[in-house]
Coordinates of C-alpha atoms and ligand atoms in Angstrom, one line a residue:
M1 CA 34.9 95.1 145.7
P2 CA 34.7 93.5 142.3
I3 CA 31.8 92.0 140.3
R4 CA 28.6 91.0 142.0
T5 CA 26.8 89.4 139.1
T6 CA 23.5 91.2 138.7
A7 CA 21.9 87.9 137.8
T8 CA 21.7 87.1 141.5
Y9 CA 19.3 89.9 142.1
I10 CA 16.0 89.3 140.5
D11 CA 14.5 92.7 139.9
I12 CA 10.8 92.9 140.5
P13 CA 8.8 94.7 137.9
Y14 CA 8.7 98.2 139.2
K15 CA 6.0 99.8 137.2
A16 CA 3.2 98.9 139.5
E17 CA 5.2 100.0 142.4
L18 CA 6.0 103.3 140.9
Q19 CA 2.3 103.9 140.4
N20 CA 1.8 103.0 144.1
S21 CA 4.4 105.4 145.1
A22 CA 2.9 108.1 143.0
A23 CA -0.4 107.5 144.8
T24 CA 1.1 107.6 148.2
N25 CA 2.9 110.8 147.5
S26 CA -0.1 112.5 146.2
P27 CA -1.8 114.6 148.8
N28 CA -5.2 113.5 147.5
A29 CA -4.4 109.9 147.8
G30 CA -7.5 108.1 149.3
V31 CA -5.6 106.5 152.2
F32 CA -4.9 109.7 153.8
N33 CA -8.4 111.1 153.7
Y34 CA -10.1 108.0 155.1
R35 CA -11.9 108.6 158.4
P36 CA -13.9 105.9 160.2
R37 CA -17.5 107.0 160.1
R38 CA -19.1 104.4 162.3
S39 CA -18.0 103.1 165.6
L40 CA -16.6 99.5 165.7
W41 CA -19.4 98.5 168.0
R42 CA -22.1 99.5 165.5
I43 CA -20.3 97.5 162.7
W44 CA -20.1 94.5 165.0
M45 CA -23.9 94.7 165.8
R46 CA -24.7 94.7 162.1
L47 CA -22.8 91.5 161.4
S48 CA -24.6 88.1 161.2
R49 CA -23.7 85.5 163.7
Y50 CA -21.7 83.6 161.1
Q51 CA -19.8 86.7 160.2
R52 CA -19.0 87.3 163.9
Y53 CA -17.7 83.7 164.3
L54 CA -15.6 84.1 161.2
L55 CA -14.1 87.4 162.4
L56 CA -13.3 85.9 165.7
L57 CA -11.6 82.9 164.1
I58 CA -9.5 85.2 161.8
M59 CA -8.4 87.2 164.8
I60 CA -7.3 84.1 166.7
I61 CA -5.3 82.9 163.7
I62 CA -3.7 86.3 163.4
I63 CA -2.7 86.4 167.1
A64 CA -1.3 82.9 166.8
L65 CA 0.7 83.9 163.7
I66 CA 2.1 87.0 165.5
Y67 CA 3.0 84.8 168.5
N68 CA 4.9 82.4 166.2
L69 CA 6.7 85.1 164.3
F70 CA 7.8 87.3 167.2
G71 CA 7.8 84.7 170.0
A72 CA 10.4 82.2 170.8
S73 CA 10.0 80.0 167.9
S74 CA 12.8 80.8 165.5
V75 CA 12.5 77.4 164.0
V76 CA 9.2 78.3 162.4
V77 CA 10.7 81.4 160.9
S78 CA 13.6 79.5 159.5
R79 CA 11.5 76.9 157.9
S80 CA 9.3 79.3 156.0
S81 CA 12.2 81.3 154.8
G82 CA 13.7 81.5 151.4
K83 CA 13.4 82.6 147.9
A84 CA 12.6 80.0 145.3
Y85 CA 16.0 80.0 143.6
D86 CA 18.0 78.7 146.5
S87 CA 15.5 77.1 148.8
Y88 CA 16.6 73.6 147.8
R89 CA 20.0 74.4 149.1
R90 CA 18.6 75.4 152.5
I91 CA 16.8 72.1 152.7
E92 CA 20.0 70.3 152.0
D93 CA 21.7 72.3 154.7
R94 CA 19.1 71.2 157.3
I95 CA 19.7 67.6 156.5
E96 CA 23.4 68.0 156.9
R97 CA 23.2 70.0 160.1
P98 CA 19.9 69.4 161.7
D99 CA 20.3 71.8 164.6
S100 CA 22.7 74.4 163.2
Y101 CA 20.0 76.9 162.3
I102 CA 18.5 77.1 165.8
K103 CA 21.7 77.2 167.7
K104 CA 22.5 80.6 169.1
A105 CA 26.1 81.8 169.2
P106 CA 27.8 80.5 172.2
R107 CA 29.9 83.1 174.0
V108 CA 33.6 82.6 174.7
E109 CA 36.2 84.7 176.3
A110 CA 38.5 86.3 173.8
A111 CA 41.9 84.6 174.0
A112 CA 44.1 86.3 176.5
D113 CA 47.0 86.9 174.2
I114 CA 44.9 89.0 171.8
P115 CA 45.8 92.6 172.1
P116 CA 42.7 94.8 172.0
G117 CA 42.3 96.2 168.5
S118 CA 41.5 99.6 169.7
D119 CA 41.9 101.4 172.9
L120 CA 41.6 104.7 171.2
L121 CA 38.7 106.5 172.8
V122 CA 41.0 108.9 174.6
D123 CA 39.0 112.0 174.2
E124 CA 35.4 110.9 174.2
S125 CA 34.0 114.3 173.4
S126 CA 35.9 115.0 170.2
L127 CA 33.9 114.9 166.9
E128 CA 36.0 112.1 165.6
N129 CA 35.3 109.9 168.6
K130 CA 31.6 110.6 168.4
R131 CA 31.6 109.5 164.8
L132 CA 33.8 106.5 165.6
S133 CA 31.5 105.2 168.3
A134 CA 28.5 105.7 166.0
I135 CA 30.2 103.5 163.4
R136 CA 31.1 100.9 166.0
S137 CA 27.5 100.9 167.2
A138 CA 26.4 100.4 163.6
C139 CA 28.6 97.3 163.4
V140 CA 27.2 95.9 166.7
H141 CA 23.7 96.6 165.3
A142 CA 24.5 94.7 162.1
W143 CA 26.1 91.9 164.0
R144 CA 23.2 91.5 166.5
G145 CA 20.6 91.2 163.8
Y146 CA 22.7 88.6 162.0
K147 CA 23.3 86.7 165.3
E148 CA 19.7 86.7 166.3
F149 CA 18.1 85.7 163.0
A150 CA 20.7 84.2 160.7
W151 CA 23.5 82.8 162.8
G152 CA 25.7 80.4 160.9
H153 CA 24.1 81.2 157.6
D154 CA 25.5 83.3 154.8
H155 CA 23.3 86.4 154.9
L156 CA 20.7 88.1 157.1
L157 CA 17.3 89.0 155.7
P158 CA 16.7 91.8 158.3
I159 CA 13.1 92.7 157.5
S160 CA 11.7 89.2 157.4
K161 CA 14.1 88.2 160.1
K162 CA 15.3 85.2 158.2
F163 CA 18.4 84.1 156.5
D164 CA 19.7 83.3 153.1
D165 CA 22.3 80.7 152.1
W166 CA 24.4 81.1 149.0
F167 CA 27.2 78.6 149.8
G168 CA 26.2 77.7 153.3
L169 CA 29.5 78.7 154.9
G170 CA 28.5 81.4 157.3
L171 CA 29.8 84.1 155.0
T172 CA 28.8 87.1 157.1
I173 CA 30.9 85.7 160.1
L174 CA 34.0 85.0 158.0
D175 CA 33.8 88.4 156.3
A176 CA 33.4 90.1 159.7
I177 CA 36.2 88.6 161.8
D178 CA 39.0 91.0 161.0
T179 CA 36.6 94.0 161.1
L180 CA 35.4 93.0 164.6
F181 CA 39.0 92.6 165.8
I182 CA 40.1 95.9 164.4
M183 CA 37.1 97.7 166.0
G184 CA 38.1 96.1 169.3
L185 CA 34.7 94.4 169.6
M186 CA 36.1 91.5 171.5
D187 CA 32.9 89.8 172.6
E188 CA 31.7 89.7 169.0
Y189 CA 35.1 88.6 167.8
G190 CA 35.0 85.8 170.4
E191 CA 31.6 84.6 169.0
A192 CA 33.0 84.6 165.5
R193 CA 36.1 82.7 166.5
N194 CA 34.0 80.2 168.3
F195 CA 31.9 79.6 165.2
V196 CA 35.1 78.8 163.3
V197 CA 36.3 76.4 166.0
E198 CA 33.0 74.6 166.6
D199 CA 30.8 74.9 163.6
L200 CA 32.6 75.7 160.4
S201 CA 33.0 72.7 158.2
F202 CA 33.9 72.7 154.6
D203 CA 33.2 69.0 154.3
K204 CA 30.0 69.3 152.3
N205 CA 28.9 68.4 148.9
R206 CA 28.3 71.9 147.6
D207 CA 29.1 74.0 144.5
V208 CA 30.5 77.3 145.4
N209 CA 31.7 80.2 143.2
F210 CA 35.5 79.9 143.1
F211 CA 36.2 83.6 143.2
E212 CA 33.7 84.7 145.8
T213 CA 34.8 81.9 148.1
S214 CA 38.5 82.8 147.6
I215 CA 38.0 86.4 148.5
R216 CA 35.4 86.0 151.3
V217 CA 36.2 82.7 152.9
L218 CA 39.9 82.1 152.2
G219 CA 40.5 85.9 152.3
G220 CA 38.4 86.3 155.5
L221 CA 40.3 83.5 157.3
L222 CA 43.7 84.8 156.1
G223 CA 42.7 88.4 157.1
A224 CA 41.7 87.1 160.6
H225 CA 45.1 85.3 160.9
T226 CA 47.0 88.3 159.7
V227 CA 45.6 90.7 162.4
T228 CA 45.3 88.2 165.2
K229 CA 48.2 85.7 164.5
D230 CA 45.9 83.0 165.6
K231 CA 47.0 79.7 163.9
L232 CA 43.5 78.3 164.0
F233 CA 42.4 80.6 161.1
L234 CA 45.4 79.5 159.0
E235 CA 44.5 75.8 159.4
K236 CA 41.0 76.5 158.2
A237 CA 42.3 78.6 155.4
R238 CA 44.5 75.7 154.2
D239 CA 41.5 73.4 154.3
I240 CA 39.4 75.6 152.1
G241 CA 42.4 76.4 149.9
N242 CA 42.9 72.7 149.1
R243 CA 39.2 72.3 148.3
L244 CA 39.3 75.3 145.9
L245 CA 42.4 74.0 144.0
P246 CA 40.5 71.7 141.6
A247 CA 39.0 74.8 140.0
F248 CA 42.3 75.1 138.1
N249 CA 41.9 71.7 136.4
S250 CA 40.6 73.1 133.2
R251 CA 42.3 72.5 129.8
S252 CA 43.9 75.9 129.9
N253 CA 44.5 76.0 133.7
I254 CA 42.3 79.1 133.8
P255 CA 40.0 78.4 136.8
F256 CA 36.4 77.4 136.3
S257 CA 33.8 79.7 137.8
D258 CA 32.4 77.0 140.1
V259 CA 33.9 74.2 142.2
N260 CA 32.3 71.6 144.5
I261 CA 34.2 71.8 147.8
G262 CA 33.2 68.3 148.7
T263 CA 33.7 66.3 145.5
G264 CA 36.3 68.6 143.9
S265 CA 34.5 68.7 140.6
A266 CA 34.7 72.0 138.8
H267 CA 32.8 73.5 135.9
G268 CA 31.7 76.7 134.3
P269 CA 28.4 78.5 135.1
N270 CA 25.2 76.9 133.7
W271 CA 24.9 79.6 131.1
A272 CA 28.4 79.5 129.6
Q273 CA 31.7 77.8 129.5
D274 CA 33.6 81.0 130.0
S275 CA 35.0 82.4 133.2
T276 CA 34.9 86.1 134.2
V277 CA 38.2 88.0 133.7
S278 CA 38.1 89.8 137.1
E279 CA 37.3 86.5 138.9
V280 CA 40.3 84.6 137.5
S281 CA 42.6 87.5 138.1
S282 CA 41.6 88.5 141.6
V283 CA 42.5 85.5 143.8
Q284 CA 46.3 85.8 143.6
L285 CA 46.8 87.8 146.8
E286 CA 44.9 85.2 148.7
F287 CA 46.6 82.1 147.2
R288 CA 50.0 83.7 147.5
T289 CA 49.4 84.5 151.1
L290 CA 48.3 80.9 151.8
S291 CA 51.5 79.5 150.1
R292 CA 53.8 81.8 151.9
L293 CA 52.3 81.1 155.3
T294 CA 52.0 77.4 154.9
G295 CA 55.2 76.8 152.9
D296 CA 53.2 74.9 150.3
S297 CA 53.9 76.6 147.0
I298 CA 51.1 75.0 144.9
F299 CA 48.5 77.7 145.7
E300 CA 50.6 80.6 144.6
E301 CA 52.0 78.8 141.6
K302 CA 48.6 77.9 140.2
A303 CA 47.1 81.3 140.8
F304 CA 50.1 83.3 139.6
N305 CA 50.3 81.2 136.4
V306 CA 47.0 82.7 135.5
S307 CA 48.4 86.3 135.9
K308 CA 51.3 85.4 133.8
H309 CA 49.0 83.9 131.1
L310 CA 46.9 87.0 131.1
H311 CA 50.0 89.2 130.7
H312 CA 50.8 87.4 127.4
L313 CA 47.3 87.6 125.9
P314 CA 46.7 90.2 123.2
K315 CA 44.6 93.1 124.5
E316 CA 43.1 96.2 123.1
N317 CA 44.9 99.2 124.4
H318 CA 46.0 97.2 127.4
L319 CA 42.4 96.8 128.6
V320 CA 40.6 93.5 129.1
P321 CA 37.2 92.2 128.1
M322 CA 34.8 90.5 130.5
F323 CA 35.2 86.8 129.7
I324 CA 37.9 84.2 129.1
S325 CA 37.5 80.7 127.9
T326 CA 38.7 77.9 130.2
D327 CA 39.1 75.7 127.2
T328 CA 41.4 77.8 125.0
G329 CA 42.6 80.3 127.6
R330 CA 41.7 83.1 125.2
F331 CA 39.5 86.1 125.8
G332 CA 35.9 85.8 124.9
N333 CA 34.3 87.6 121.9
D334 CA 32.3 90.0 124.0
Q335 CA 33.0 93.6 123.0
T336 CA 32.6 95.4 126.2
I337 CA 35.5 97.2 127.9
T338 CA 34.7 98.3 131.4
L339 CA 36.3 99.2 134.7
G340 CA 33.1 97.9 136.4
A341 CA 31.5 94.5 136.8
R342 CA 33.5 91.5 135.4
A343 CA 36.8 93.4 134.8
D344 CA 37.3 95.8 137.7
S345 CA 39.6 94.0 140.1
Y346 CA 41.9 92.7 137.3
Y347 CA 43.4 96.2 137.4
E348 CA 43.3 96.4 141.2
Y349 CA 45.3 93.2 141.6
L350 CA 48.0 94.2 139.1
L351 CA 49.0 96.9 141.5
K352 CA 48.3 95.1 144.7
Q353 CA 50.2 92.0 143.6
W354 CA 53.2 94.1 142.6
I355 CA 53.2 95.8 146.1
Q356 CA 52.6 92.5 147.9
T357 CA 55.7 91.0 146.3
G358 CA 58.0 93.8 147.2
K359 CA 57.6 95.8 143.9
K360 CA 59.9 93.4 142.1
I361 CA 57.7 91.8 139.4
D362 CA 57.9 94.3 136.6
F363 CA 55.2 93.1 134.3
L364 CA 52.6 93.7 136.9
K365 CA 53.6 97.3 137.3
E366 CA 53.9 97.8 133.6
D367 CA 50.6 96.3 132.7
Y368 CA 49.0 98.5 135.4
L369 CA 50.6 101.7 134.3
K370 CA 49.7 101.1 130.7
A371 CA 46.1 100.2 131.6
I372 CA 45.6 103.3 133.7
Q373 CA 47.0 105.5 130.9
S374 CA 44.6 103.8 128.5
V375 CA 41.7 104.4 130.9
R376 CA 42.6 108.1 131.0
D377 CA 42.8 108.3 127.2
H378 CA 39.9 106.1 126.1
L379 CA 37.4 105.7 128.9
T380 CA 37.2 109.1 130.7
R381 CA 34.9 112.0 129.8
R382 CA 33.5 115.1 131.5
S383 CA 29.7 115.4 132.0
S384 CA 27.7 118.5 131.3
P385 CA 27.0 121.0 132.7
N386 CA 29.3 120.6 135.7
G387 CA 32.3 118.8 134.1
L388 CA 32.4 115.8 136.4
L389 CA 35.1 113.4 135.4
F390 CA 33.8 109.9 135.0
V391 CA 34.9 106.5 133.6
G392 CA 32.6 105.2 130.9
E393 CA 32.6 101.9 128.9
L394 CA 33.4 100.9 125.4
K395 CA 30.8 98.8 123.6
N396 CA 31.9 97.6 120.2
R397 CA 34.4 100.5 120.4
R398 CA 31.6 103.0 120.9
F399 CA 31.7 105.1 124.1
S400 CA 28.9 104.6 126.6
P401 CA 28.6 107.1 129.4
K402 CA 27.7 104.4 131.9
M403 CA 29.5 104.0 135.2
D404 CA 29.0 101.2 137.7
H405 CA 29.3 102.2 141.4
L406 CA 31.9 99.3 141.4
V407 CA 34.2 101.6 139.5
C408 CA 34.5 103.8 142.6
Y409 CA 37.2 101.5 143.9
L410 CA 39.5 103.2 141.3
P411 CA 40.2 106.4 143.1
G412 CA 41.5 104.4 146.0
T413 CA 43.7 102.2 143.9
L414 CA 45.1 105.2 142.0
T415 CA 45.9 106.9 145.4
L416 CA 47.7 103.7 146.6
G417 CA 49.6 103.6 143.4
H418 CA 50.7 107.2 143.6
F419 CA 51.8 107.1 147.3
E420 CA 53.1 103.5 147.5
G421 CA 54.2 103.0 143.9
G422 CA 55.5 106.5 143.3
F423 CA 53.4 106.7 140.2
P424 CA 52.9 110.2 138.5
K425 CA 50.9 113.0 140.1
W426 CA 48.2 112.8 137.5
H427 CA 47.2 109.5 139.0
L428 CA 46.4 111.3 142.2
D429 CA 44.7 114.2 140.4
M430 CA 42.5 111.7 138.6
A431 CA 41.6 110.0 141.9
I432 CA 40.7 113.3 143.4
E433 CA 38.4 114.2 140.5
L434 CA 36.8 110.7 140.4
I435 CA 36.1 110.6 144.1
R436 CA 34.2 113.9 143.7
T437 CA 32.1 112.2 141.0
C438 CA 31.5 109.1 143.1
V439 CA 30.4 111.2 146.0
S440 CA 28.1 113.1 143.7
M441 CA 26.4 109.8 142.8
Y442 CA 25.3 109.8 146.4
S443 CA 24.5 113.4 146.9
T444 CA 22.4 113.7 143.8
T445 CA 19.7 111.3 145.0
Q446 CA 16.9 112.1 147.5
T447 CA 18.2 109.5 149.9
G448 CA 21.8 110.5 149.7
L449 CA 22.7 106.9 148.6
S450 CA 24.3 106.0 145.3
P451 CA 22.5 104.0 142.7
E452 CA 24.2 100.8 141.4
I453 CA 24.8 102.3 138.0
A454 CA 24.8 106.0 136.9
H455 CA 24.7 107.5 133.4
F456 CA 26.4 110.8 132.7
N457 CA 25.1 113.5 130.5
L458 CA 27.2 114.4 127.6
A459 CA 24.7 116.7 125.8
K460 CA 25.5 120.3 126.0
N461 CA 21.9 121.3 126.9
G462 CA 21.2 118.8 129.7
E463 CA 20.3 120.0 133.2
D464 CA 21.6 117.1 135.3
D465 CA 25.1 115.6 135.1
I466 CA 23.9 112.3 136.5
I467 CA 21.0 110.3 135.1
V468 CA 19.7 107.3 137.0
K469 CA 17.5 104.7 135.2
S470 CA 14.9 103.2 137.4
N471 CA 16.3 99.7 136.8
D472 CA 19.7 100.8 138.2
A473 CA 18.4 102.7 141.2
H474 CA 19.2 100.0 143.8
N475 CA 21.9 100.2 146.5
L476 CA 23.4 97.0 147.9
L477 CA 25.3 98.6 150.8
R478 CA 28.4 98.5 148.6
P479 CA 31.8 99.7 149.9
E480 CA 33.7 101.1 146.9
T481 CA 33.3 104.9 147.5
V482 CA 34.0 104.6 151.2
E483 CA 37.0 102.4 150.4
S484 CA 38.4 105.1 148.1
L485 CA 37.7 107.7 150.8
W486 CA 39.8 105.7 153.2
Y487 CA 42.8 105.6 150.9
L488 CA 42.5 109.3 150.1
H489 CA 42.1 110.3 153.7
Y490 CA 44.9 108.1 154.9
F491 CA 47.4 109.4 152.4
T492 CA 46.4 113.0 152.0
R493 CA 45.0 113.8 155.5
N494 CA 42.4 116.0 153.9
E495 CA 39.4 116.2 156.3
T496 CA 37.0 116.7 153.5
Y497 CA 37.1 113.0 152.8
R498 CA 36.1 112.2 156.4
D499 CA 33.1 114.6 156.1
W500 CA 32.0 112.9 152.9
A501 CA 32.3 109.5 154.5
W502 CA 30.2 110.7 157.4
D503 CA 27.5 112.0 155.0
I504 CA 27.3 108.6 153.4
F505 CA 27.2 106.9 156.7
Q506 CA 24.3 109.0 157.8
A507 CA 22.3 108.2 154.7
F508 CA 22.7 104.5 155.4
E509 CA 21.6 105.1 159.0
E510 CA 18.5 106.8 157.8
Y511 CA 17.4 104.6 155.0
A512 CA 19.0 101.2 155.4
K513 CA 18.9 100.5 159.2
I514 CA 16.3 98.1 160.4
P515 CA 15.3 98.6 164.0
S516 CA 15.3 94.9 165.0
G517 CA 18.8 94.5 163.8
G518 CA 20.9 94.7 160.6
Y519 CA 20.8 96.9 157.6
T520 CA 19.0 96.2 154.3
S521 CA 19.9 96.9 150.7
I522 CA 17.3 99.0 149.0
G523 CA 15.6 99.0 145.6
N524 CA 15.2 102.6 145.0
V525 CA 17.6 105.4 146.1
L526 CA 15.6 108.0 144.1
N527 CA 12.6 108.4 146.3
K528 CA 13.0 108.7 150.1
H529 CA 9.4 107.9 150.7
F530 CA 9.6 104.7 148.7
T531 CA 12.9 103.0 149.0
R532 CA 11.7 99.5 148.3
P533 CA 13.8 97.7 150.8
R534 CA 15.3 94.5 149.5
D535 CA 15.5 92.7 152.8
K536 CA 19.1 91.6 152.5
M537 CA 22.3 92.4 154.3
E538 CA 25.3 91.4 152.2
S539 CA 28.3 90.0 154.0
F540 CA 30.6 92.6 152.5
F541 CA 28.7 95.3 154.5
L542 CA 30.5 94.0 157.6
G543 CA 33.7 92.9 155.8
E544 CA 34.2 96.1 153.9
T545 CA 31.9 99.0 154.3
L546 CA 31.9 99.2 158.0
K547 CA 35.6 98.5 158.2
Y548 CA 36.5 101.3 155.9
W549 CA 34.2 103.7 157.8
Y550 CA 35.8 102.8 161.0
L551 CA 39.4 103.2 159.8
I552 CA 38.5 106.6 158.3
F553 CA 37.5 107.9 161.7
A554 CA 40.0 106.0 163.8
S555 CA 42.9 107.7 165.6
R556 CA 46.2 108.1 163.7
E557 CA 47.7 105.4 165.8
I558 CA 45.1 102.8 164.8
Q559 CA 45.1 104.0 161.2
D560 CA 48.9 103.4 161.0
K561 CA 48.6 100.1 162.7
F562 CA 46.3 98.7 160.0
S563 CA 47.3 101.0 157.2
P564 CA 47.7 100.2 153.5
R565 CA 51.4 100.8 154.1
A566 CA 51.5 97.9 156.6
Y567 CA 49.2 95.5 154.8
I568 CA 47.7 94.9 151.4
Y569 CA 43.9 94.8 151.4
N570 CA 42.3 92.1 149.3
T571 CA 39.3 93.1 147.2
E572 CA 37.0 92.1 150.1
A573 CA 38.9 94.5 152.4
H574 CA 40.7 91.6 154.3
L575 CA 44.2 92.6 155.5
L576 CA 47.0 90.4 154.1
P577 CA 50.7 90.6 154.7
I578 CA 53.2 92.2 152.4
F579 CA 56.1 90.0 151.5
N580 CA 59.1 91.8 150.4
D581 CA 60.2 89.2 147.9
A582 CA 58.8 88.1 144.6
Ligands
NAG601 C1 52.8 77.0 135.8 O1 53.2 77.3 134.5 C2 54.5 76.7 134.2 C3 54.8 77.2 132.8 O2 53.8 77.1 131.9 C4 54.4 75.2 134.3 O3 55.6 74.6 134.0 C5 54.0 74.8 135.7 O4 53.7 73.4 135.8 C6 52.7 75.6 136.1 N1 52.4 75.3 137.5 C7 51.4 74.7 138.0 C8 51.3 74.5 139.4 O5 50.4 74.4 137.2
NAG602 C1 40.6 118.7 150.2 O1 39.8 117.9 149.3 C2 38.8 118.6 148.7 C3 38.0 117.7 147.8 O2 38.8 117.0 146.9 C4 39.4 119.8 147.9 O3 38.3 120.6 147.3 C5 40.2 120.7 148.8 O4 40.8 121.7 148.0 C6 41.2 119.8 149.5 N1 41.9 120.7 150.5 C7 43.2 120.8 150.5 C8 43.8 121.6 151.6 O5 44.0 120.2 149.7

């Protein structure tokens, strides 16, 4: 999974909260020592008549509020929802679709010609099957929460039982379709398909992020078509594909970051005219698939022209910076080289595009191999005292021992390159070392969950290999480590990777699961008593994280059926076909 711009997540000042947490953890904290000294009745008798009236009134109001919140009235909940920064979009949505937010998912029978994705629970008692059904239950739990409180909207806010709209396209549903199908959850799959048939409309005056919509919406629909062969999904994919095309109408044909899917006007983000390198270089699998399946070559041509253009740009040690100008088509002046946010999936799509086109387009392979060699030579170090291999960043050519959790996709990509591309053994060795580091980012915290960003200790005298700054201590239910464990387990058959995936799953069960439905991202992985839940379930939790877990524990038969040998996974974990010609 590539960049999720941190700008979307407004961090609350944490200082006051840290103090609170210190207070609650202290055995002397006042709250724990409080004992009621007087009976309620005596308190009541001491109140004046007005105080009693006031108290009664307050109680009635509280009861009414509770009734509204937990009772039948989902409308009230929806109306009061929303963070300031996108509430206006929600209002716009209600005007467009007055009843969409109260409508519950209608049920349909799954189409008869759909083969069940998994009939694999042969031996119910085996360890793998216990784990497998736990993961499937987790997916149902996530789906139910979304269905109950956020149906048709982009994201579930599981704690407040509300929803959040980013583009207003039902992102969680579109991301989940192929996952539900692969898990054999046919009722849920039917609900999702029915949403696409009845309620999904792209005909709205709305700015969307070009890249995120390409990988989640276009990618999700194409993934659904790939595993089900249902033409319906392809028709919808073509619709959104056409609406995304105007993004390429810049002076340089490098796509703008934002495009209005109703009016077709495209532009850069408010804060700059540049696009993000990983964004413009990680839509090619999707656009190529759309062209090959519809016979309309325009999508592939426009997107692949960007890859060719990037190939010819001068780079430093074959690595790319974070920004590219849509005006000049040149890289920006920023001096950060990273395998994390804003560059990550550029490297991933070099390899995956090469595989998707039958390993015939040499420049993709060569750029990938040179880049990986350069990552090894310039970006990797070992931490002290335990010598964990990690991938750092270069800032103005100076090494910074900072690694985003996003970088943890790399072991998976290296593994795929070794086994499917025949690349040297050291690629696999590096993957094996890096996955140990990524898993350590989880096991080092109290919750067993990884922070968003880790720093590594290079000083000889430090005690801990991994240092987490409090601003980086959040976890957004991201998939990358589980993704890499899937590739490593699939290709090496080493059971250790399954066990590690299970440990991570259990940590999410313990600290991210919300009883009324759904899972939440959390603000602080460092303190298990004070996780600061963020009240949001990202759509990629269903699209990616749950899918990878499921595949890791699935039977060999199911694994082979959906394997990275049979399909190429886009950067949102949607399965796309491999075409054996360039
Ligand atoms: C792709 O680039 C080639 C060469 O620059 C150009 O001739 C062609 O028109 C471009 N294709 C599209 C669809 O823009
Ligand atoms: C399995 O993987 C673990 C972790 O990478 C490693 O320590 C172990 O040696 C591997 N086992 C085999 C049989 O290769």
